[in-house]
Short mmCIF file of C-alpha atoms in Angstrom, two decimals:
data_model
loop_
_atom_site.label_atom_id
_atom_site.label_comp_id
_atom_site.label_asym_id
_atom_site.label_seq_id
_atom_site.Cartn_x
_atom_site.Cartn_y
_atom_site.Cartn_z
CA MET A 85 114.44 87.34 -23.72
CA THR A 86 111.28 86.73 -21.66
CA LYS A 87 109.17 87.87 -24.65
CA SER A 88 110.80 85.31 -26.91
CA ILE A 89 110.30 82.52 -24.33
CA PHE A 90 106.65 83.55 -23.99
CA HIS A 91 106.22 83.53 -27.80
CA PHE A 92 107.91 80.14 -28.01
CA ILE A 93 105.55 78.68 -25.35
CA VAL A 94 102.47 80.14 -27.06
CA ILE A 95 103.54 78.85 -30.50
CA ALA A 96 104.39 75.41 -29.06
CA PHE A 97 101.00 75.30 -27.32
CA LEU A 98 99.12 76.26 -30.49
CA LEU A 99 101.02 73.70 -32.58
CA ASN A 100 100.27 71.04 -30.00
CA ILE A 101 96.56 71.87 -30.17
CA LYS A 102 96.67 71.74 -33.98
CA LEU A 103 98.44 68.35 -33.98
CA VAL A 104 96.10 66.86 -31.38
CA SER A 105 92.99 68.09 -33.16
CA ALA A 106 94.16 66.84 -36.59
CA GLN A 107 91.96 63.98 -37.67
CA ASN A 108 93.68 60.65 -38.12
CA PRO A 109 92.02 58.60 -40.92
CA ALA A 110 92.58 55.43 -38.90
CA CYS A 111 90.42 56.87 -36.11
CA THR A 112 87.28 57.73 -38.01
CA VAL A 113 83.90 56.42 -36.91
CA LYS A 114 81.35 55.11 -39.37
CA TRP A 115 77.92 55.40 -37.81
CA GLY A 116 75.20 52.88 -38.60
CA PRO A 117 71.52 53.63 -39.00
CA GLU A 118 69.80 55.29 -36.07
CA ILE A 119 67.73 53.01 -33.87
CA GLU A 120 64.31 54.60 -33.68
CA ALA A 121 61.52 54.10 -31.22
CA GLN A 122 57.91 54.17 -32.32
CA ARG A 123 55.54 56.88 -31.18
CA GLY A 124 54.81 56.51 -27.47
CA GLU A 125 57.73 54.13 -27.00
CA ASN A 126 60.95 54.53 -25.02
CA ILE A 127 63.98 52.34 -25.65
CA SER A 128 64.62 51.35 -22.08
CA GLY A 129 67.31 48.77 -21.94
CA TRP A 130 69.79 46.28 -23.18
CA ILE A 131 68.65 42.68 -22.86
CA GLY A 132 71.70 40.90 -24.28
CA GLU A 133 73.37 39.56 -27.39
CA ASP A 134 74.20 36.29 -29.09
CA GLU A 135 76.54 35.56 -32.00
CA ASP A 136 74.25 37.17 -34.57
CA TYR A 137 71.96 39.68 -32.86
CA TYR A 138 71.53 42.32 -30.16
CA TYR A 139 68.30 42.41 -28.15
CA LEU A 140 66.80 45.64 -26.77
CA SER A 141 63.70 46.25 -24.73
CA SER A 142 61.41 49.22 -24.96
CA LEU A 143 58.38 50.24 -22.99
CA LYS A 144 55.24 51.39 -24.73
CA PHE A 145 52.69 53.41 -22.83
CA ALA A 146 49.56 54.64 -24.50
CA MET A 147 46.26 56.01 -23.30
CA PHE A 148 43.30 53.85 -24.31
CA LYS A 149 45.59 51.30 -26.01
CA LYS A 150 47.56 48.31 -24.84
CA SER A 151 50.74 49.11 -22.96
CA GLY A 152 53.59 46.67 -22.76
CA LEU A 153 57.13 45.67 -23.50
CA SER A 154 58.62 45.46 -26.98
CA ILE A 155 61.59 43.25 -27.74
CA LYS A 156 63.74 44.45 -30.63
CA LYS A 157 66.10 42.08 -32.45
CA ILE A 158 68.92 43.98 -34.20
CA ASP A 159 71.70 42.56 -36.36
CA HIS A 160 75.34 43.60 -36.01
CA LYS A 161 74.90 46.23 -38.74
CA LEU A 162 72.20 47.80 -36.51
CA ASN A 163 69.34 46.86 -38.81
CA GLN A 164 66.15 45.98 -36.97
CA VAL A 165 65.30 42.39 -37.91
CA ALA A 166 62.25 41.68 -35.75
CA THR A 167 60.05 43.16 -33.04
CA ALA A 168 57.72 41.41 -30.63
CA PHE A 169 55.23 42.94 -28.22
CA VAL A 170 54.34 41.53 -24.81
CA GLU A 171 51.32 43.18 -23.19
CA GLN A 172 51.83 44.74 -19.77
CA GLU A 173 48.77 42.96 -18.38
CA TYR A 174 47.32 39.84 -19.94
CA LYS A 175 45.46 36.64 -19.10
CA GLU A 176 46.80 33.15 -19.57
CA ALA A 177 45.28 29.93 -18.23
CA GLY A 178 42.79 31.95 -16.18
CA GLU A 179 45.49 33.97 -14.38
CA GLU A 180 46.07 37.71 -14.70
CA PHE A 181 49.77 38.19 -15.45
CA TYR A 182 51.80 41.38 -15.23
CA THR A 183 54.96 41.57 -17.38
CA GLU A 184 57.97 42.36 -15.22
CA ARG A 185 60.96 42.15 -17.59
CA VAL A 186 62.85 40.23 -20.24
CA ASP A 187 66.43 39.09 -19.56
CA PHE A 188 69.15 37.16 -21.33
CA LEU A 189 70.31 33.98 -19.58
CA ASN A 190 72.65 31.34 -21.03
CA GLU A 191 72.27 32.96 -24.46
CA LYS A 192 68.49 32.61 -24.25
CA LEU A 193 65.73 35.18 -23.77
CA ILE A 194 63.61 34.70 -20.67
CA LEU A 195 60.33 36.46 -19.78
CA PHE A 196 59.45 37.18 -16.15
CA SER A 197 55.82 37.84 -15.24
CA SER A 198 54.04 38.07 -11.92
CA VAL A 199 50.63 37.24 -10.52
CA THR A 200 49.07 38.71 -7.41
CA ASP A 201 47.03 35.95 -5.82
CA LYS A 202 44.51 37.91 -3.75
CA LYS A 203 42.81 34.79 -2.43
CA ASN A 204 46.00 33.38 -0.85
CA LYS A 205 47.56 36.85 -0.33
CA GLU A 206 50.76 36.03 -2.13
CA TYR A 207 52.84 37.45 -4.94
CA ILE A 208 54.07 34.81 -7.44
CA LEU A 209 56.87 35.27 -9.97
CA TYR A 210 56.80 33.10 -13.11
CA TRP A 211 59.17 32.65 -16.04
CA LYS A 212 59.20 31.16 -19.53
CA TRP A 213 61.63 31.09 -22.44
CA ILE A 214 61.27 33.28 -25.52
CA ASP A 215 62.30 31.87 -28.91
CA SER A 216 65.18 34.05 -30.10
CA LYS A 217 64.32 33.41 -33.76
CA THR A 218 60.64 34.37 -33.66
CA LEU A 219 60.63 36.33 -30.34
CA ALA A 220 57.51 34.37 -29.36
CA PRO A 221 57.11 32.94 -25.83
CA ILE A 222 57.63 29.16 -25.63
CA GLY A 223 55.41 26.87 -23.58
CA THR A 224 53.70 27.69 -20.31
CA PHE A 225 54.88 29.69 -17.33
CA LYS A 226 56.86 27.96 -14.60
CA LYS A 227 56.70 29.18 -11.01
CA LEU A 228 59.96 30.69 -9.80
CA PHE A 229 58.93 31.71 -6.27
CA SER A 230 56.10 33.10 -4.20
CA THR A 231 56.08 35.41 -1.25
CA PRO A 232 53.23 36.48 1.04
CA TYR A 233 52.06 40.06 1.01
CA ASP A 234 49.91 42.25 3.17
CA LYS A 235 47.45 44.40 1.25
CA ASN A 236 47.77 47.19 3.86
CA SER A 237 51.58 47.53 3.75
#
């Protein structure tokens, strides 16, 4: 009697495993194309999405070449539509800017960059919009805030 109960439990367990592992056609996954990074590039983050596109950021570090942040625009079928590159360090209007990050705010892309003002010993954070169609920065930087710093700390 105990052998037949044991056999019943084992058979029920095996049937349960078989039923659970059976593939349901309604639950299949169709994978899109793989999102690839370029050589020396790491896909680092999700920026945001609007009705038509996803936006990703990736960091590019290279010896003896320009390092910076790439913005990737991807459609809902995961096809890469556009890429823009923002240098890590660059000059604009006589200031040396350092790219901090790109975010998504009110369905718009926004670039944050900083300046270290050594003369006044302050750190200044600036922002400007990025055109979501062309991925190009729009206009000039606007000051967000500044904070003093001590070079020795």
